[in-house]
Coordinates of C-alpha atoms and ligand atoms in Angstrom, one line a residue:
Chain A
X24 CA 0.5 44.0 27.8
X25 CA 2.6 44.2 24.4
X26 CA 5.0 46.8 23.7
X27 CA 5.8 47.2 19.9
X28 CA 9.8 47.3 19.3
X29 CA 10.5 48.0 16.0
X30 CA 13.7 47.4 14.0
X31 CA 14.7 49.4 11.5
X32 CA 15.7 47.8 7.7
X33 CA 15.8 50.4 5.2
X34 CA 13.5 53.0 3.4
X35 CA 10.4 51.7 1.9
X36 CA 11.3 53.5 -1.2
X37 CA 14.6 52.0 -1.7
X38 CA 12.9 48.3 -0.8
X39 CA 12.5 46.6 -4.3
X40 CA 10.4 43.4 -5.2
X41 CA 12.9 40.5 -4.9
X42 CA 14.8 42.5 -2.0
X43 CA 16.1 41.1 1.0
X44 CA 17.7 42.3 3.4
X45 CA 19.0 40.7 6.9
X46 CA 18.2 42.4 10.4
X47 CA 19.1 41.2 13.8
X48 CA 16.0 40.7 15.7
X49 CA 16.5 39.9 19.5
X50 CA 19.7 38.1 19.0
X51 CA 18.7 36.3 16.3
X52 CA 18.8 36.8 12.3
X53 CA 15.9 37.6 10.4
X54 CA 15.5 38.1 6.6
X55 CA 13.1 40.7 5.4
X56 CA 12.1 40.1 1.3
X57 CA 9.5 42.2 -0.5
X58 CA 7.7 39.6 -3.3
X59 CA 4.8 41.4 -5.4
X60 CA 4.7 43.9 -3.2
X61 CA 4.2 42.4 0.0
X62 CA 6.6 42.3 3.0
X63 CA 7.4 39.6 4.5
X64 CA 10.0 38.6 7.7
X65 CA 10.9 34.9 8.5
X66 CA 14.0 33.8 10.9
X67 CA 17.1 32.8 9.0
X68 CA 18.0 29.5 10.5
X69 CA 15.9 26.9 9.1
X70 CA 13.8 24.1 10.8
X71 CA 15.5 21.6 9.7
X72 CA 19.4 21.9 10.2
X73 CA 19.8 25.0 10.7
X74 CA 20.4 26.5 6.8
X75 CA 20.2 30.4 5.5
X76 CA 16.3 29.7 4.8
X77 CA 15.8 34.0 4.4
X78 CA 18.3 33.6 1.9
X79 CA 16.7 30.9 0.0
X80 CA 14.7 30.9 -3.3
X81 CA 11.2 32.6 -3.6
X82 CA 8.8 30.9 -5.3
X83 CA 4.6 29.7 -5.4
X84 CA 2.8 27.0 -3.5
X85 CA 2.2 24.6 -6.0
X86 CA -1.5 23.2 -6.0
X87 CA -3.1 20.1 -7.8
X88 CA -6.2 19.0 -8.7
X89 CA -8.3 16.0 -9.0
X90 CA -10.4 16.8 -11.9
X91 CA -11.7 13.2 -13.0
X92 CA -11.0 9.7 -12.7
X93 CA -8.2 8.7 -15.4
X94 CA -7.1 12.6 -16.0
X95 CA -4.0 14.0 -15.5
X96 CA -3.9 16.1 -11.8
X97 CA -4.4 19.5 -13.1
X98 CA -1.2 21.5 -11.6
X99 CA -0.9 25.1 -11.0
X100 CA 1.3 27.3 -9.2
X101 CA -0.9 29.5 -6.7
X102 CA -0.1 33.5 -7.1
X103 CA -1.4 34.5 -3.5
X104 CA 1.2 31.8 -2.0
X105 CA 4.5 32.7 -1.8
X106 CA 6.8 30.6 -0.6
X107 CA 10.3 30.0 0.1
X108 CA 12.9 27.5 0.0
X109 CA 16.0 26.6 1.9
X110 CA 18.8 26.7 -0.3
X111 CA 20.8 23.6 1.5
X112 CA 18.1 20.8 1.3
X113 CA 14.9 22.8 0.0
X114 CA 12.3 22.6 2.6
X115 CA 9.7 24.9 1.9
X116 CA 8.0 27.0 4.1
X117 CA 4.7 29.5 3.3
X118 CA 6.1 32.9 3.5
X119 CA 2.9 34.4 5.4
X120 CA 2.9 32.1 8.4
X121 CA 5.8 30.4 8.3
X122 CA 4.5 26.5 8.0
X123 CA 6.1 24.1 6.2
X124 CA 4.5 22.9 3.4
X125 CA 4.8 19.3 4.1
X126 CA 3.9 19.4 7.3
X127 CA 2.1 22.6 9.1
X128 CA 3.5 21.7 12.6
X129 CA 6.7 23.0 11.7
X130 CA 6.6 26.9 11.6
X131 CA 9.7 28.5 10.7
X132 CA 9.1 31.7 13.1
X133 CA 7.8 34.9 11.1
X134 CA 7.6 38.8 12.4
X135 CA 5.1 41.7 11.1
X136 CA 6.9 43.8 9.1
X137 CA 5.4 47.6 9.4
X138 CA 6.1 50.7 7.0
X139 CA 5.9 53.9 9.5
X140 CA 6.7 57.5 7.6
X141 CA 8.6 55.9 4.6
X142 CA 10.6 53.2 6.6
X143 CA 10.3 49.6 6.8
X144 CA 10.5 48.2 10.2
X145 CA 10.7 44.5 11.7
X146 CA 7.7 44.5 15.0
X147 CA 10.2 42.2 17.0
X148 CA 7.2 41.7 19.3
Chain B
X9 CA -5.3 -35.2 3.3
X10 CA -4.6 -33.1 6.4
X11 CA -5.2 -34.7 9.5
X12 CA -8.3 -33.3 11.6
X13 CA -8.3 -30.4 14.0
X14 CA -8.0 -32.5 17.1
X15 CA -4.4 -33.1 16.2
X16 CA -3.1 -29.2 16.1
X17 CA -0.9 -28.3 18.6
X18 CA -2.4 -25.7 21.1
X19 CA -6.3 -26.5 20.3
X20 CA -7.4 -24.4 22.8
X21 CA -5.7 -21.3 22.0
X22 CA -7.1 -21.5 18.4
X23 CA -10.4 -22.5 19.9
X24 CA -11.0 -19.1 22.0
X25 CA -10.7 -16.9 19.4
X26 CA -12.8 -16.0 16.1
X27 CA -11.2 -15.6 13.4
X28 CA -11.3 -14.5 9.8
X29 CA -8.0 -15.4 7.5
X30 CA -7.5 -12.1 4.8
X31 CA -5.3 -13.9 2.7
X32 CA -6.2 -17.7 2.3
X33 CA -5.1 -19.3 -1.1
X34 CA -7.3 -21.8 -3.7
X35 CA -5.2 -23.4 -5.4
X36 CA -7.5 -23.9 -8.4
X37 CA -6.6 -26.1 -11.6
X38 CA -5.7 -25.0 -14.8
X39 CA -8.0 -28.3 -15.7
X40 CA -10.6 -26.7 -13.7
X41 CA -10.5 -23.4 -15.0
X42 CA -10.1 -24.5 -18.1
X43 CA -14.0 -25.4 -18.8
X44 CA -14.8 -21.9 -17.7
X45 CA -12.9 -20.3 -20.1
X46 CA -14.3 -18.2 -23.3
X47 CA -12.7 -19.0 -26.8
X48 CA -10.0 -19.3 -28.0
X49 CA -8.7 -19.7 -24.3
X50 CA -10.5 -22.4 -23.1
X51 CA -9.1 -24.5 -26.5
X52 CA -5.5 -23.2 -25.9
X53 CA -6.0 -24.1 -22.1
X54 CA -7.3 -27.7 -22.7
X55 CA -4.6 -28.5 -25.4
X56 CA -1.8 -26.7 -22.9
X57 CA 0.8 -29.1 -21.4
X58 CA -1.0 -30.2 -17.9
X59 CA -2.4 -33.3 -16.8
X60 CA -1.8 -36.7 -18.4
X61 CA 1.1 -34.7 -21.0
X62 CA 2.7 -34.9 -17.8
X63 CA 3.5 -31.8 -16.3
X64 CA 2.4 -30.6 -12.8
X65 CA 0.2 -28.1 -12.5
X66 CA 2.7 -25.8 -11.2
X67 CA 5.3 -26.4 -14.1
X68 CA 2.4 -24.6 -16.2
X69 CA 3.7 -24.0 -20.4
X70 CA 1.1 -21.1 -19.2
X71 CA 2.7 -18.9 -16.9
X72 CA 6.1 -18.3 -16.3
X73 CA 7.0 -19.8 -12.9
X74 CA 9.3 -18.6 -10.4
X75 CA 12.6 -18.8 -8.7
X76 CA 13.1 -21.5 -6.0
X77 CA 11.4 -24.5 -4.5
X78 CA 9.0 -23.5 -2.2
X79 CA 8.6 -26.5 0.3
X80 CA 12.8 -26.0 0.3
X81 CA 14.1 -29.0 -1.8
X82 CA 12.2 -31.5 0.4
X83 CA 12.3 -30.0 4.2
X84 CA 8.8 -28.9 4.0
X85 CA 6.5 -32.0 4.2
X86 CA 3.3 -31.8 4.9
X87 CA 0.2 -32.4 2.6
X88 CA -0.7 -30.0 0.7
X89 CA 1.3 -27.2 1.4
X90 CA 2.1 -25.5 -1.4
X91 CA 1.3 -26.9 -5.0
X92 CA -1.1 -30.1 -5.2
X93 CA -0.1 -32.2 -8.2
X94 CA -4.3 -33.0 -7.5
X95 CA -6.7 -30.2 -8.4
X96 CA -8.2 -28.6 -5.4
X97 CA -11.3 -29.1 -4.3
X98 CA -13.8 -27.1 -1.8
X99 CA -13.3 -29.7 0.9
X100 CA -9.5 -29.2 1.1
X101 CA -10.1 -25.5 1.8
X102 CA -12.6 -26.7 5.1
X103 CA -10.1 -29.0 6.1
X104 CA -7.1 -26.3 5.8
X105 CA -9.4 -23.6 7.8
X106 CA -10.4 -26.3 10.5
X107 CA -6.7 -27.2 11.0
X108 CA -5.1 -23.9 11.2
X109 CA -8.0 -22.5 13.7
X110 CA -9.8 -20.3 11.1
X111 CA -13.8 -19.9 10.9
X112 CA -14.1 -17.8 7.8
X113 CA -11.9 -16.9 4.9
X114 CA -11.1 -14.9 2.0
X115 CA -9.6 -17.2 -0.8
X116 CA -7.5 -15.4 -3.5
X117 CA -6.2 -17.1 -6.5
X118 CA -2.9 -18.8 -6.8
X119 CA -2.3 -18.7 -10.3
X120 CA -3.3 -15.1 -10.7
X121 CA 0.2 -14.7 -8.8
X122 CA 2.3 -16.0 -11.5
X123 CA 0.4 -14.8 -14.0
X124 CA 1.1 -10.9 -13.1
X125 CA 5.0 -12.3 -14.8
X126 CA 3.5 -12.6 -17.9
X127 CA 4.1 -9.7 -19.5
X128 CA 4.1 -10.6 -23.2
X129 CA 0.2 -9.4 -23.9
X130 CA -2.9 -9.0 -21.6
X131 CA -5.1 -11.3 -22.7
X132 CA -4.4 -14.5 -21.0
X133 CA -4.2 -12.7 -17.5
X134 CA -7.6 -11.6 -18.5
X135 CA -8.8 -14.8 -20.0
X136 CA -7.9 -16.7 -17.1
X137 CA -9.5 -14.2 -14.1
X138 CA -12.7 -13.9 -16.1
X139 CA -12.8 -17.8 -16.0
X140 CA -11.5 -18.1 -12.3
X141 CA -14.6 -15.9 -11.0
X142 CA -16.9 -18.1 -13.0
X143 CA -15.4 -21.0 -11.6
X144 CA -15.1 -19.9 -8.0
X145 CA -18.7 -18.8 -8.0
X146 CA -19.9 -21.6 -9.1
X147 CA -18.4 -24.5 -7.5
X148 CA -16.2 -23.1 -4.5
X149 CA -17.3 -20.2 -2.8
X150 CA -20.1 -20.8 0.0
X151 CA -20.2 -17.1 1.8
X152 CA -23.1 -18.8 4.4
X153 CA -19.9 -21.3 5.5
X154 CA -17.6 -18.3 5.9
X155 CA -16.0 -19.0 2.5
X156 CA -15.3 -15.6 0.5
X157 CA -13.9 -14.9 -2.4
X158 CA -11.6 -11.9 -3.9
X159 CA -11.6 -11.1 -7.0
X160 CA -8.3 -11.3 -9.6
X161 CA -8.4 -7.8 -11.6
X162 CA -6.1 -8.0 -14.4
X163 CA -5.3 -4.4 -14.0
X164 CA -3.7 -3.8 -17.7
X165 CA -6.7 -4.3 -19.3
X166 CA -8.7 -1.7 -17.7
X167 CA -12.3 -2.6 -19.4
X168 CA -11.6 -6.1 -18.9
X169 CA -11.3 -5.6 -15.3
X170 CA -14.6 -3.4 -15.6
X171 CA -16.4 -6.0 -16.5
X172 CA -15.2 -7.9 -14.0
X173 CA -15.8 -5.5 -11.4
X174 CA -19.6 -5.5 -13.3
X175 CA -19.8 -9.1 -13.2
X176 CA -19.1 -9.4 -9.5
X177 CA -21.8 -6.8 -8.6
X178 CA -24.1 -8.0 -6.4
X179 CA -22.7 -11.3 -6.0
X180 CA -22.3 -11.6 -2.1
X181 CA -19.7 -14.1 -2.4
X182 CA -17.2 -11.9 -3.8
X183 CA -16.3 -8.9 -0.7
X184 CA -13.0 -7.3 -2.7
X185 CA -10.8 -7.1 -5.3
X186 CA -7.5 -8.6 -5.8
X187 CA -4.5 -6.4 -7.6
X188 CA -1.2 -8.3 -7.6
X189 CA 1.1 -5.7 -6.7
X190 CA 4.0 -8.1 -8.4
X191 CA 4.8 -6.8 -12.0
X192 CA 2.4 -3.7 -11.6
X193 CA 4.0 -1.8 -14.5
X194 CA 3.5 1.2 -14.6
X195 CA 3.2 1.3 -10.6
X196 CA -0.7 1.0 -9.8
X197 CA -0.7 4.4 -8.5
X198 CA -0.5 5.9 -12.2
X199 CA -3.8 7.0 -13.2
X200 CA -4.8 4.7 -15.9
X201 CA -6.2 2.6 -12.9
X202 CA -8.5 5.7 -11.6
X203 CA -11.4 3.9 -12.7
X204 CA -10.9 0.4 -11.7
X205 CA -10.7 2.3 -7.5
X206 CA -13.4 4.4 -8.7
X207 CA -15.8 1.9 -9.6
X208 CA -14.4 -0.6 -6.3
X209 CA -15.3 2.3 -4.3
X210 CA -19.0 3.1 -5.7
X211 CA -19.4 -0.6 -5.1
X212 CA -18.1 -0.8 -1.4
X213 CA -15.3 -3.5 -2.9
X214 CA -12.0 -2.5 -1.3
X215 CA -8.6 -3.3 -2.9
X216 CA -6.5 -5.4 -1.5
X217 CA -2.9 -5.4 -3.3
X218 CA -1.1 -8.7 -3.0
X219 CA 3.0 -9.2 -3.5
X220 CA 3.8 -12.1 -5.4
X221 CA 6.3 -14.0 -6.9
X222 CA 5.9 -13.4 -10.7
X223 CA 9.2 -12.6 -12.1
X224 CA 10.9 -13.0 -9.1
X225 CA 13.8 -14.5 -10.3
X226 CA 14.4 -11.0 -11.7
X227 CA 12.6 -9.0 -9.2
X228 CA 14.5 -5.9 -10.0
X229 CA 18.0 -6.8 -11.0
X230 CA 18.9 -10.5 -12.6
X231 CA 21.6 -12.6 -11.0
X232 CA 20.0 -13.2 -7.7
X233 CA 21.5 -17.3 -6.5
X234 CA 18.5 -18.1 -4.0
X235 CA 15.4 -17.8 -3.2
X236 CA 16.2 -16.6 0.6
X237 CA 17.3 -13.7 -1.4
X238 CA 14.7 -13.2 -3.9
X239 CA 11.5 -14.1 -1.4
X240 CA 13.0 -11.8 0.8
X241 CA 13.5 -8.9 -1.2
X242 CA 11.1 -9.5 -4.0
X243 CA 7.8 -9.7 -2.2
X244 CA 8.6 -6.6 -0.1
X245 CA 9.9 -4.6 -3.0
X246 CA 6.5 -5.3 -4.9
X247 CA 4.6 -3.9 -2.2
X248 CA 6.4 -1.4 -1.0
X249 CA 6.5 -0.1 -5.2
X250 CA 2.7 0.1 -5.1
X251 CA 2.4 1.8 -1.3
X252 CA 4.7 4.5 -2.9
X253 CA 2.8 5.0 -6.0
X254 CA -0.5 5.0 -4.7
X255 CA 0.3 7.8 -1.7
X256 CA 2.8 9.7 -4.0
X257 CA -0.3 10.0 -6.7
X258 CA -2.9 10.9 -4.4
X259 CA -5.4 7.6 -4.8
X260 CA -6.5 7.9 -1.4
X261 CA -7.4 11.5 -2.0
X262 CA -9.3 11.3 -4.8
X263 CA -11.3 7.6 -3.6
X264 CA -11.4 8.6 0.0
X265 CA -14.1 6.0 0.6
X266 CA -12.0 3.2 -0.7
X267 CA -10.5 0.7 1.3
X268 CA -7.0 -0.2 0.7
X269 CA -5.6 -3.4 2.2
X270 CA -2.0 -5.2 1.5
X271 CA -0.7 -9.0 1.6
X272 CA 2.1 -10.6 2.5
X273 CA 5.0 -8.6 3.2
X274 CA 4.6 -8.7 6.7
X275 CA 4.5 -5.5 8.8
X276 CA 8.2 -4.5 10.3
X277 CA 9.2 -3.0 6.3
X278 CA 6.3 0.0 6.8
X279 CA 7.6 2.0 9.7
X280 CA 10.7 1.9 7.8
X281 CA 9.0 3.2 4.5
X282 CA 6.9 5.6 6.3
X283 CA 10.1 7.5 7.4
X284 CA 12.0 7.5 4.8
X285 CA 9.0 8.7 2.3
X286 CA 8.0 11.0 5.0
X287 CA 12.1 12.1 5.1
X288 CA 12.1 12.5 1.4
X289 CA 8.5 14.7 1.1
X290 CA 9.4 17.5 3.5
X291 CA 11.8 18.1 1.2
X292 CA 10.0 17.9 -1.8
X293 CA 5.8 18.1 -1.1
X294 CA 5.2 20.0 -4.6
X295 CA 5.6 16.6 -6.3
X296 CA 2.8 15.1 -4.5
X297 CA 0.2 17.9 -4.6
X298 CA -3.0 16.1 -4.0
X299 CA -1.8 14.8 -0.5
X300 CA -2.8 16.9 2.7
X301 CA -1.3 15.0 5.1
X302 CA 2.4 13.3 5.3
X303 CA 2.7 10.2 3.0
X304 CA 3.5 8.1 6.1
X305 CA 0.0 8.9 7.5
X306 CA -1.8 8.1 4.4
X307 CA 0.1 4.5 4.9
X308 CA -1.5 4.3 8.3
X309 CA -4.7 4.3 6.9
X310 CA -4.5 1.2 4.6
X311 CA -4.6 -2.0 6.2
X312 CA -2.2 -5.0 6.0
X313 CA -2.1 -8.6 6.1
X314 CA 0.3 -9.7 9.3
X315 CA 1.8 -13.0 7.6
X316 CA 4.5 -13.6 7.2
X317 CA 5.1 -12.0 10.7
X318 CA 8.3 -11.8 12.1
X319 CA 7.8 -13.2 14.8
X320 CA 11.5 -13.8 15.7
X321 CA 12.4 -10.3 15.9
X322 CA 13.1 -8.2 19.0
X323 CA 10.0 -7.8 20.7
X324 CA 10.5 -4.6 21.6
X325 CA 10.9 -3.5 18.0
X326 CA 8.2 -5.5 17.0
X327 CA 5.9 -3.8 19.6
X328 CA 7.0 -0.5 18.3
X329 CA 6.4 -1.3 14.7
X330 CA 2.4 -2.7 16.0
X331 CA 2.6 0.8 17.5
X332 CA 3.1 2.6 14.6
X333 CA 1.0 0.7 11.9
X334 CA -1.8 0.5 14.5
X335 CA -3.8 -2.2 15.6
X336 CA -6.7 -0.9 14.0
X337 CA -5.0 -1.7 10.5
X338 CA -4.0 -4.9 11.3
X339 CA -5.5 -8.1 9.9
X340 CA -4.6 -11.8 10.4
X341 CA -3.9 -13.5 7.0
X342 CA -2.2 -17.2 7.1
X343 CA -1.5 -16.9 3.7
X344 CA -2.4 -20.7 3.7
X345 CA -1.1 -22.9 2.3
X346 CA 2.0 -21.1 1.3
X347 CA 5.1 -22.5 2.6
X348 CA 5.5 -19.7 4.9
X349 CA 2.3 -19.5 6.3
X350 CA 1.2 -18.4 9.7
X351 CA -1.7 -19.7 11.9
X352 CA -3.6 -17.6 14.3
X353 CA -1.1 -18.3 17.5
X354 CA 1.4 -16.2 15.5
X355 CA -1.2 -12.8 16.4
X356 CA -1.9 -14.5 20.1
X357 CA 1.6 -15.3 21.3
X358 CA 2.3 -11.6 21.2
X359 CA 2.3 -10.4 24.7
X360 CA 2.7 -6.4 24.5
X361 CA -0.9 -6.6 22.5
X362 CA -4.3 -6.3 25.0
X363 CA -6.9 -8.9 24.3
X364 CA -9.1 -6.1 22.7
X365 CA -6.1 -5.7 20.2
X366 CA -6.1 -9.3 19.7
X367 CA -9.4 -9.5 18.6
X368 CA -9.4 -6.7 16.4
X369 CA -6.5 -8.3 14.3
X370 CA -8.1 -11.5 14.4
X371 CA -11.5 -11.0 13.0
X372 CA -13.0 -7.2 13.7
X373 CA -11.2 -5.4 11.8
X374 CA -11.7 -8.0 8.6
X375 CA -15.5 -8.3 9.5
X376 CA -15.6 -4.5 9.2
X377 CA -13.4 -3.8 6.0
X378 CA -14.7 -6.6 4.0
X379 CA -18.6 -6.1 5.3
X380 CA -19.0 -9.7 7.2
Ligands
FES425 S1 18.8 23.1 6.5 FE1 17.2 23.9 5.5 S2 16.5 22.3 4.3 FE2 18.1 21.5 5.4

């Protein structure tokens, strides 16, 4: 059975897009961003050595595609994947679940963020 | 002329296995070539400087040639291993199969290597692989005796390589076609080349990429003093350029039916590559979009030629690096009769690889790419 501990982070109301803000979550640090209106909470030590990856840019999973033989790859960034980068030596990792885009057996850990009465909370579960 | 098979060393070992050599050279004549040339190429051929003007065939006023002496200033020796001074003829090739152990083969053409240097226009790459498939066809390949041919694509004329592609259709003799990955510029991953692997793929042909030595001298950089240097570097660099290009620009995504096979480099430079492309795209995957898996997997998928193998190295290392290309992407290739060739005993010396293995890299897994 699963109990639900929640963490507090700050009013709902007060959380803008492009926020972030840093909680401690079972010893460990986790950043908390709002992008387009979406919460989102990943671990702050990233996969790869260890970087401020909650800190790290936000951006879009960019997609190609093969349109016909001697075309250019049609590139586009795609709006319902956000992403984010670490700032040290940019791996990339889908905000949502946490899988690096190269390479979706890495999964930087991620946490359920709820919004209970007007507060945003971190489900450390 | 080479002495008979009796003569080989270690008969019996070459005896118990089949085998089918991936990378086999002809080493066709300008003279020969010549006749099957279209105009003004077959004039400018036959009034070039070979034959009785007194130049050797491989001192061509055609193609640039290439650093170094291959049989190494006199230390190599025996017949016809390298250039012939004599054109070649269908019989040499039985006698070079017989005497390295090999029951079929799949011949590629030797001046198609030097001429991926010759990078002043297109046309006389073109001229002279439109004239080599007529030639070959006609008077040297014999598919019922195991004797196949690939075809030279002189990939900067794309419609020229089209019709080659068109002209080879159907013609049983012919199982793939040749890119020399040597001089590739820009890299054959770009997609100008989308439909030359689109049409090989409708037609089942797969793509083999073979390094050479065109422009070696000045593989990357001038100034290079030997060619242990330049043969070292050079053929590996020229492979490795095109195994970058293609992953990195998605070829095997968008022709996922095509076969991709490369010569002559070896095999210990690919788990080497694989990491470090692999290192280098977790940290940047949005500039290879099409790919949905890690570059280095994409890499174990082609296949390879083993020759040269290195042999020599640690076995242990070498074992891991068999490990990690795979047996399954393995094929012999004696690169004969380069200077640096390797027969079959080169593949069943090894002892870390299972007899099943050994005959996978011997013949199945040529059988099955190139539909024997
Ligand atoms: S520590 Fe995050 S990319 Fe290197």
């Amino acid at each position: 059975m699963s109990t639900t501990e929640l963490i507090e982070v700050k009013p709902d109301a007060k959380f803008e897009d492009g926020d972030r803000e840093l909680v401690e979550v079972n010893g460990v640090e986790v950043g908390v961003l709002r992008v387009d209106g979406e919460y989102y909470a990943v671990r702050n030590q990233c996969l790869h050595d260890c970087g401020p990856v909650a800190e790290g840019a936000i951006g879009k999973k960019l997609v190609g595609e093969f349109v016909e033989p001697g075309k250019r790859v049609e590139k586009e960034y795609d709006d319902d994947e956000p992403i984010i980068s670490c700032p040290w030596h940019g791996w990339s990792y889908d905000l949502e679940s946490g899988e690096q885009l190269a390479d979706d057996d890495i999964v930087l850990p991620t946490y359920d963020v709820v919004v209970d009465d007007g507060v945003v909370y971190v489900d450390c579960q | 002329m080479l002495e008979s098979d009796e003569t080989q060393p270690r008969q019996e070992t070459l005896d118990e296995y089949y085998v089918i050599d991936g990378d086999c050279h002809y080493m066709e004549s300008f003279h020969d070539v010549a006749e099957y040339m279209e105009e003004p190429w077959k004039t400018k051929f036959e009034g070039s400087n070979f034959d009785e003007k007194g130049a050797k065939q491989n001192l061509s006023s055609f193609f640039p040639f290439s650093t170094g002496d291959r049989q190494a200033h006199g230390k190599i020796t025996r017949e016809h291993s390298s250039y012939p001074d004599e054109p070649e003829t269908p019989e040499r090739i039985r006698d070079g199969m017989k005497s390295i152990g090999v029951d079929e083969t799949l011949l590629i053409s030797h001046l198609i290597l030097s001429g991926a240097g010759t990078t002043a226009d297109d046309d006389r790459q073109t001229a002279f692989a439109k004239a080599y498939v007529e030639y070959m066809l006609e008077e040297v390949l014999d598919p019922g005796d195991g004797i196949h041919g690939l075809a030279p694509i002189p990939y900067s004329d794309v419609d020229a390589s089209l019709e080659i592609l068109d002209r080879i259709e159907g013609e049983d003799a012919y199982v793939g076609a040749c890119f020399v990955t040597a001089g590739a510029t820009p890299p054959l991953g770009n997609r100008k080349y989308d439909p030359l692997y689109e049409r090989c793929e409708e037609l089942g042909l797969p793509a083999v990429f073979h390094t050479g030595g065109a422009g070696l001298d000045e593989y990357v950089r001038a100034g290079y003093q030997e060619m242990l240097e330049t043969h070292t570097l050079g053929f590996l660099e020229s492979n490795m350029s095109q195994i970058v290009s293609l992953v990195v620009q998605g070829v095997p995504e968008k022709f996922p039916d095509l076969d991709i096979v490369f010569m002559e480099s070896g095999i210990t430079y690919l788990p080497g590559l694989m990491a470090r492309l692999d290192e280098e795209y977790l940290k940047r995957p949005e500039e290879a979009p099409l790919l949905e898996k890690k570059p280095g997997e994409y890499i174990t998928d082609f296949y390879y030629g083993t020759q040269p193998l290195e042999v020599s190295a640690e076995t242990e290392y070498l074992e891991k690096c068999f490990d990690l290309v795979g047996a399954d992407s393995l094929m012999f290739a004696s690169d004969y009769p380069h200077w640096d060739y390797d027969r079959p005993t080169t593949v069943t010396d090894l002892p870390f690889l299972s007899e099943d293995e050994k005959k996978q890299i011997l013949s199945e897994n040529a059988k099955e790419v190139f539909g024997l």
